Amino acid sequence: MSLAVGQLLNHYPQKRLSPEAITQLIEDWIQDLSSYPTDVIFATCQAWRRSSKTIAPTPGQLIALTEPIMAARNFHIRVLHSVLDAQVTPKAST
């Protein structure tokens, strides 16, 4: 996750920070985003980079972008579970 956030922030000019401040910044981002899967964070960072935004996002802005990605993921997981359940559960004899 720190790789995704670090790469994203490198795309936008920022004020110079000390190494300690950068470490704290990344730790804060990780704490804010830690409830989301890493692949979703990578997808969200990619979506931000590909947007017309010209400034770095806040964690809250990225969280807002994760919601549709998570909703789509959860939908596909539910469909997959339904398919698997239908294959595993024997059909009642008529």
mmCIF file of N, CA and C in Angstrom:
data_model
loop_
_atom_site.group_PDB
_atom_site.id
_atom_site.type_symbol
_atom_site.label_atom_id
_atom_site.label_comp_id
_atom_site.label_asym_id
_atom_site.label_seq_id
_atom_site.Cartn_x
_atom_site.Cartn_y
_atom_site.Cartn_z
ATOM 1 N N MET A 1 0.831 -1.190 0.000
ATOM 2 C CA MET A 1 0.000 0.000 0.000
ATOM 3 C C MET A 1 0.873 1.250 0.000
ATOM 4 N N SER A 2 1.962 1.207 0.754
ATOM 5 C CA SER A 2 2.839 2.380 0.769
ATOM 6 C C SER A 2 3.440 2.632 -0.603
ATOM 7 N N LEU A 3 3.668 1.565 -1.368
ATOM 8 C CA LEU A 3 4.177 1.716 -2.730
ATOM 9 C C LEU A 3 3.161 2.449 -3.598
ATOM 10 N N ALA A 4 1.898 2.056 -3.520
ATOM 11 C CA ALA A 4 0.845 2.690 -4.324
ATOM 12 C C ALA A 4 0.723 4.167 -3.975
ATOM 13 N N VAL A 5 0.684 4.469 -2.692
ATOM 14 C CA VAL A 5 0.533 5.859 -2.249
ATOM 15 C C VAL A 5 1.776 6.665 -2.603
ATOM 16 N N GLY A 6 2.939 6.084 -2.364
ATOM 17 C CA GLY A 6 4.183 6.785 -2.683
ATOM 18 C C GLY A 6 4.296 7.110 -4.155
ATOM 19 N N GLN A 7 3.954 6.141 -5.002
ATOM 20 C CA GLN A 7 4.001 6.380 -6.445
ATOM 21 C C GLN A 7 3.010 7.452 -6.853
ATOM 22 N N LEU A 8 1.812 7.417 -6.276
ATOM 23 C CA LEU A 8 0.809 8.424 -6.612
ATOM 24 C C LEU A 8 1.295 9.814 -6.233
ATOM 25 N N LEU A 9 1.790 9.963 -5.022
ATOM 26 C CA LEU A 9 2.213 11.288 -4.558
ATOM 27 C C LEU A 9 3.404 11.827 -5.338
ATOM 28 N N ASN A 10 4.205 10.932 -5.914
ATOM 29 C CA ASN A 10 5.342 11.366 -6.724
ATOM 30 C C ASN A 10 4.906 12.072 -8.010
ATOM 31 N N HIS A 11 3.663 11.892 -8.429
ATOM 32 C CA HIS A 11 3.170 12.502 -9.669
ATOM 33 C C HIS A 11 2.766 13.966 -9.505
ATOM 34 N N TYR A 12 2.721 14.432 -8.275
ATOM 35 C CA TYR A 12 2.222 15.785 -8.025
ATOM 36 C C TYR A 12 3.262 16.581 -7.247
ATOM 37 N N PRO A 13 3.520 17.813 -7.681
ATOM 38 C CA PRO A 13 4.502 18.633 -6.967
ATOM 39 C C PRO A 13 4.037 18.894 -5.537
ATOM 40 N N GLN A 14 4.977 18.797 -4.630
ATOM 41 C CA GLN A 14 4.674 19.033 -3.222
ATOM 42 C C GLN A 14 5.792 19.861 -2.610
ATOM 43 N N LYS A 15 5.479 20.411 -1.470
ATOM 44 C CA LYS A 15 6.531 21.120 -0.755
ATOM 45 C C LYS A 15 7.554 20.098 -0.254
ATOM 46 N N ARG A 16 8.737 20.555 -0.065
ATOM 47 C CA ARG A 16 9.801 19.670 0.428
ATOM 48 C C ARG A 16 9.518 19.275 1.865
ATOM 49 N N LEU A 17 9.605 17.978 2.116
ATOM 50 C CA LEU A 17 9.395 17.449 3.465
ATOM 51 C C LEU A 17 10.644 16.713 3.907
ATOM 52 N N SER A 18 10.843 16.704 5.195
ATOM 53 C CA SER A 18 11.964 15.941 5.739
ATOM 54 C C SER A 18 11.643 14.452 5.599
ATOM 55 N N PRO A 19 12.670 13.595 5.633
ATOM 56 C CA PRO A 19 12.408 12.147 5.569
ATOM 57 C C PRO A 19 11.453 11.678 6.672
ATOM 58 N N GLU A 20 11.563 12.281 7.845
ATOM 59 C CA GLU A 20 10.685 11.910 8.948
ATOM 60 C C GLU A 20 9.235 12.298 8.648
ATOM 61 N N ALA A 21 9.055 13.474 8.063
ATOM 62 C CA ALA A 21 7.705 13.931 7.720
ATOM 63 C C ALA A 21 7.104 13.062 6.622
ATOM 64 N N ILE A 22 7.924 12.662 5.667
ATOM 65 C CA ILE A 22 7.444 11.777 4.602
ATOM 66 C C ILE A 22 7.022 10.435 5.187
ATOM 67 N N THR A 23 7.825 9.911 6.083
ATOM 68 C CA THR A 23 7.489 8.645 6.745
ATOM 69 C C THR A 23 6.176 8.772 7.499
ATOM 70 N N GLN A 24 5.996 9.854 8.218
ATOM 71 C CA GLN A 24 4.755 10.061 8.967
ATOM 72 C C GLN A 24 3.565 10.198 8.032
ATOM 73 N N LEU A 25 3.757 10.910 6.929
ATOM 74 C CA LEU A 25 2.695 11.095 5.949
ATOM 75 C C LEU A 25 2.240 9.745 5.389
ATOM 76 N N ILE A 26 3.190 8.913 4.988
ATOM 77 C CA ILE A 26 2.865 7.592 4.445
ATOM 78 C C ILE A 26 2.181 6.736 5.509
ATOM 79 N N GLU A 27 2.664 6.790 6.748
ATOM 80 C CA GLU A 27 2.036 6.020 7.831
ATOM 81 C C GLU A 27 0.596 6.468 8.055
ATOM 82 N N ASP A 28 0.343 7.757 7.979
ATOM 83 C CA ASP A 28 -1.022 8.270 8.125
ATOM 84 C C ASP A 28 -1.912 7.755 6.990
ATOM 85 N N TRP A 29 -1.390 7.781 5.778
ATOM 86 C CA TRP A 29 -2.155 7.285 4.635
ATOM 87 C C TRP A 29 -2.476 5.803 4.821
ATOM 88 N N ILE A 30 -1.489 5.042 5.224
ATOM 89 C CA ILE A 30 -1.699 3.605 5.424
ATOM 90 C C ILE A 30 -2.771 3.372 6.482
ATOM 91 N N GLN A 31 -2.709 4.118 7.569
ATOM 92 C CA GLN A 31 -3.719 3.979 8.619
ATOM 93 C C GLN A 31 -5.109 4.321 8.070
ATOM 94 N N ASP A 32 -5.207 5.386 7.303
ATOM 95 C CA ASP A 32 -6.503 5.803 6.762
ATOM 96 C C ASP A 32 -7.063 4.815 5.744
ATOM 97 N N LEU A 33 -6.192 4.166 4.990
ATOM 98 C CA LEU A 33 -6.630 3.298 3.905
ATOM 99 C C LEU A 33 -6.541 1.812 4.225
ATOM 100 N N SER A 34 -6.122 1.473 5.426
ATOM 101 C CA SER A 34 -5.830 0.076 5.753
ATOM 102 C C SER A 34 -7.037 -0.853 5.745
ATOM 103 N N SER A 35 -8.241 -0.321 5.772
ATOM 104 C CA SER A 35 -9.411 -1.202 5.753
ATOM 105 C C SER A 35 -9.779 -1.648 4.336
ATOM 106 N N TYR A 36 -9.045 -1.188 3.340
ATOM 107 C CA TYR A 36 -9.309 -1.550 1.952
ATOM 108 C C TYR A 36 -8.220 -2.494 1.447
ATOM 109 N N PRO A 37 -8.584 -3.445 0.580
ATOM 110 C CA PRO A 37 -7.570 -4.347 0.014
ATOM 111 C C PRO A 37 -6.547 -3.574 -0.813
ATOM 112 N N THR A 38 -5.339 -4.062 -0.808
ATOM 113 C CA THR A 38 -4.248 -3.385 -1.503
ATOM 114 C C THR A 38 -4.528 -3.211 -2.988
ATOM 115 N N ASP A 39 -5.107 -4.223 -3.636
ATOM 116 C CA ASP A 39 -5.366 -4.090 -5.067
ATOM 117 C C ASP A 39 -6.393 -2.995 -5.347
ATOM 118 N N VAL A 40 -7.308 -2.772 -4.422
ATOM 119 C CA VAL A 40 -8.290 -1.697 -4.586
ATOM 120 C C VAL A 40 -7.595 -0.345 -4.446
ATOM 121 N N ILE A 41 -6.665 -0.245 -3.524
ATOM 122 C CA ILE A 41 -5.907 1.001 -3.360
ATOM 123 C C ILE A 41 -5.087 1.287 -4.624
ATOM 124 N N PHE A 42 -4.440 0.265 -5.184
ATOM 125 C CA PHE A 42 -3.698 0.463 -6.431
ATOM 126 C C PHE A 42 -4.638 0.940 -7.541
ATOM 127 N N ALA A 43 -5.814 0.331 -7.646
ATOM 128 C CA ALA A 43 -6.781 0.732 -8.688
ATOM 129 C C ALA A 43 -7.259 2.160 -8.465
ATOM 130 N N THR A 44 -7.463 2.522 -7.225
ATOM 131 C CA THR A 44 -7.918 3.874 -6.906
ATOM 132 C C THR A 44 -6.836 4.902 -7.235
ATOM 133 N N CYS A 45 -5.610 4.599 -6.880
ATOM 134 C CA CYS A 45 -4.495 5.504 -7.210
ATOM 135 C C CYS A 45 -4.362 5.648 -8.723
ATOM 136 N N GLN A 46 -4.525 4.552 -9.441
ATOM 137 C CA GLN A 46 -4.454 4.599 -10.896
ATOM 138 C C GLN A 46 -5.587 5.459 -11.465
ATOM 139 N N ALA A 47 -6.777 5.299 -10.908
ATOM 140 C CA ALA A 47 -7.917 6.104 -11.371
ATOM 141 C C ALA A 47 -7.661 7.592 -11.140
ATOM 142 N N TRP A 48 -7.049 7.940 -10.005
ATOM 143 C CA TRP A 48 -6.755 9.349 -9.723
ATOM 144 C C TRP A 48 -5.733 9.883 -10.730
ATOM 145 N N ARG A 49 -4.671 9.097 -10.956
ATOM 146 C CA ARG A 49 -3.633 9.532 -11.904
ATOM 147 C C ARG A 49 -4.206 9.740 -13.299
ATOM 148 N N ARG A 50 -5.153 8.909 -13.683
ATOM 149 C CA ARG A 50 -5.730 8.976 -15.028
ATOM 150 C C ARG A 50 -6.820 10.034 -15.146
ATOM 151 N N SER A 51 -7.196 10.612 -14.026
ATOM 152 C CA SER A 51 -8.230 11.647 -14.054
ATOM 153 C C SER A 51 -7.606 12.982 -14.472
ATOM 154 N N SER A 52 -8.435 13.995 -14.545
ATOM 155 C CA SER A 52 -7.938 15.325 -14.907
ATOM 156 C C SER A 52 -7.434 16.104 -13.694
ATOM 157 N N LYS A 53 -7.360 15.472 -12.552
ATOM 158 C CA LYS A 53 -6.900 16.139 -11.330
ATOM 159 C C LYS A 53 -5.442 16.567 -11.491
ATOM 160 N N THR A 54 -5.141 17.745 -10.983
ATOM 161 C CA THR A 54 -3.775 18.263 -11.102
ATOM 162 C C THR A 54 -3.088 18.398 -9.753
ATOM 163 N N ILE A 55 -3.772 17.969 -8.706
ATOM 164 C CA ILE A 55 -3.175 18.006 -7.365
ATOM 165 C C ILE A 55 -3.285 16.623 -6.741
ATOM 166 N N ALA A 56 -2.447 16.379 -5.761
ATOM 167 C CA ALA A 56 -2.492 15.107 -5.043
ATOM 168 C C ALA A 56 -3.784 15.014 -4.240
ATOM 169 N N PRO A 57 -4.328 13.815 -4.109
ATOM 170 C CA PRO A 57 -5.563 13.653 -3.346
ATOM 171 C C PRO A 57 -5.289 13.597 -1.851
ATOM 172 N N THR A 58 -6.343 13.757 -1.101
ATOM 173 C CA THR A 58 -6.289 13.472 0.336
ATOM 174 C C THR A 58 -6.722 12.022 0.518
ATOM 175 N N PRO A 59 -6.428 11.428 1.652
ATOM 176 C CA PRO A 59 -6.929 10.074 1.876
ATOM 177 C C PRO A 59 -8.453 9.992 1.724
ATOM 178 N N GLY A 60 -9.166 11.001 2.180
ATOM 179 C CA GLY A 60 -10.624 10.999 2.070
ATOM 180 C C GLY A 60 -11.098 10.989 0.624
ATOM 181 N N GLN A 61 -10.386 11.679 -0.247
ATOM 182 C CA GLN A 61 -10.753 11.670 -1.663
ATOM 183 C C GLN A 61 -10.534 10.290 -2.275
ATOM 184 N N LEU A 62 -9.459 9.627 -1.867
ATOM 185 C CA LEU A 62 -9.227 8.271 -2.361
ATOM 186 C C LEU A 62 -10.272 7.310 -1.810
ATOM 187 N N ILE A 63 -10.618 7.478 -0.544
ATOM 188 C CA ILE A 63 -11.642 6.611 0.050
ATOM 189 C C ILE A 63 -12.948 6.744 -0.732
ATOM 190 N N ALA A 64 -13.302 7.951 -1.114
ATOM 191 C CA ALA A 64 -14.525 8.156 -1.901
ATOM 192 C C ALA A 64 -14.444 7.400 -3.233
ATOM 193 N N LEU A 65 -13.260 7.331 -3.829
ATOM 194 C CA LEU A 65 -13.101 6.587 -5.081
ATOM 195 C C LEU A 65 -13.117 5.077 -4.879
ATOM 196 N N THR A 66 -12.787 4.623 -3.676
ATOM 197 C CA THR A 66 -12.780 3.172 -3.442
ATOM 198 C C THR A 66 -14.190 2.603 -3.358
ATOM 199 N N GLU A 67 -15.148 3.422 -2.977
ATOM 200 C CA GLU A 67 -16.506 2.908 -2.750
ATOM 201 C C GLU A 67 -17.095 2.219 -3.980
ATOM 202 N N PRO A 68 -17.073 2.837 -5.178
ATOM 203 C CA PRO A 68 -17.621 2.115 -6.330
ATOM 204 C C PRO A 68 -16.821 0.866 -6.682
ATOM 205 N N ILE A 69 -15.517 0.915 -6.496
ATOM 206 C CA ILE A 69 -14.681 -0.258 -6.777
ATOM 207 C C ILE A 69 -15.042 -1.380 -5.816
ATOM 208 N N MET A 70 -15.205 -1.050 -4.535
ATOM 209 C CA MET A 70 -15.581 -2.060 -3.544
ATOM 210 C C MET A 70 -16.984 -2.589 -3.805
ATOM 211 N N ALA A 71 -17.904 -1.728 -4.220
ATOM 212 C CA ALA A 71 -19.272 -2.170 -4.512
ATOM 213 C C ALA A 71 -19.269 -3.169 -5.670
ATOM 214 N N ALA A 72 -18.508 -2.875 -6.717
ATOM 215 C CA ALA A 72 -18.418 -3.799 -7.851
ATOM 216 C C ALA A 72 -17.784 -5.115 -7.419
ATOM 217 N N ARG A 73 -16.738 -5.033 -6.621
ATOM 218 C CA ARG A 73 -16.071 -6.239 -6.140
ATOM 219 C C ARG A 73 -17.032 -7.084 -5.308
ATOM 220 N N ASN A 74 -17.748 -6.440 -4.394
ATOM 221 C CA ASN A 74 -18.680 -7.174 -3.538
ATOM 222 C C ASN A 74 -19.807 -7.805 -4.344
ATOM 223 N N PHE A 75 -20.283 -7.119 -5.390
ATOM 224 C CA PHE A 75 -21.295 -7.687 -6.273
ATOM 225 C C PHE A 75 -20.774 -8.967 -6.928
ATOM 226 N N HIS A 76 -19.569 -8.901 -7.470
ATOM 227 C CA HIS A 76 -18.999 -10.076 -8.142
ATOM 228 C C HIS A 76 -18.749 -11.217 -7.160
ATOM 229 N N ILE A 77 -18.362 -10.890 -5.958
ATOM 230 C CA ILE A 77 -18.171 -11.926 -4.942
ATOM 231 C C ILE A 77 -19.499 -12.604 -4.623
ATOM 232 N N ARG A 78 -20.579 -11.812 -4.482
ATOM 233 C CA ARG A 78 -21.902 -12.390 -4.209
ATOM 234 C C ARG A 78 -22.351 -13.296 -5.358
ATOM 235 N N VAL A 79 -22.128 -12.858 -6.596
ATOM 236 C CA VAL A 79 -22.489 -13.682 -7.752
ATOM 237 C C VAL A 79 -21.694 -14.978 -7.731
ATOM 238 N N LEU A 80 -20.408 -14.880 -7.487
ATOM 239 C CA LEU A 80 -19.557 -16.068 -7.441
ATOM 240 C C LEU A 80 -20.021 -17.027 -6.354
ATOM 241 N N HIS A 81 -20.337 -16.503 -5.177
ATOM 242 C CA HIS A 81 -20.834 -17.351 -4.091
ATOM 243 C C HIS A 81 -22.137 -18.033 -4.490
ATOM 244 N N SER A 82 -23.018 -17.316 -5.159
ATOM 245 C CA SER A 82 -24.287 -17.902 -5.607
ATOM 246 C C SER A 82 -24.048 -19.053 -6.577
ATOM 247 N N VAL A 83 -23.134 -18.842 -7.511
ATOM 248 C CA VAL A 83 -22.812 -19.886 -8.484
ATOM 249 C C VAL A 83 -22.210 -21.093 -7.778
ATOM 250 N N LEU A 84 -21.279 -20.853 -6.891
ATOM 251 C CA LEU A 84 -20.644 -21.954 -6.168
ATOM 252 C C LEU A 84 -21.642 -22.690 -5.290
ATOM 253 N N ASP A 85 -22.505 -21.948 -4.602
ATOM 254 C CA ASP A 85 -23.519 -22.581 -3.760
ATOM 255 C C ASP A 85 -24.452 -23.448 -4.595
ATOM 256 N N ALA A 86 -24.823 -22.966 -5.766
ATOM 257 C CA ALA A 86 -25.725 -23.728 -6.639
ATOM 258 C C ALA A 86 -25.053 -25.012 -7.124
ATOM 259 N N GLN A 87 -23.746 -24.987 -7.313
ATOM 260 C CA GLN A 87 -23.028 -26.172 -7.767
ATOM 261 C C GLN A 87 -22.793 -27.167 -6.642
ATOM 262 N N VAL A 88 -22.633 -26.668 -5.425
ATOM 263 C CA VAL A 88 -22.332 -27.522 -4.284
ATOM 264 C C VAL A 88 -23.598 -28.116 -3.679
ATOM 265 N N THR A 89 -24.656 -27.332 -3.629
ATOM 266 C CA THR A 89 -25.899 -27.774 -3.014
ATOM 267 C C THR A 89 -26.632 -28.714 -3.966
ATOM 268 N N PRO A 90 -26.868 -29.975 -3.530
ATOM 269 C CA PRO A 90 -27.582 -30.898 -4.417
ATOM 270 C C PRO A 90 -29.027 -30.434 -4.626
ATOM 271 N N LYS A 91 -29.499 -30.607 -5.830
ATOM 272 C CA LYS A 91 -30.877 -30.232 -6.145
ATOM 273 C C LYS A 91 -31.813 -31.276 -5.580
ATOM 274 N N ALA A 92 -32.954 -30.806 -5.085
ATOM 275 C CA ALA A 92 -33.954 -31.700 -4.510
ATOM 276 C C ALA A 92 -34.573 -32.552 -5.629
ATOM 277 N N SER A 93 -34.806 -33.808 -5.335
ATOM 278 C CA SER A 93 -35.444 -34.699 -6.312
ATOM 279 C C SER A 93 -36.907 -34.401 -6.420
ATOM 280 N N THR A 94 -37.445 -34.445 -7.627
ATOM 281 C CA THR A 94 -38.879 -34.199 -7.808
ATOM 282 C C THR A 94 -39.590 -35.470 -8.142
#
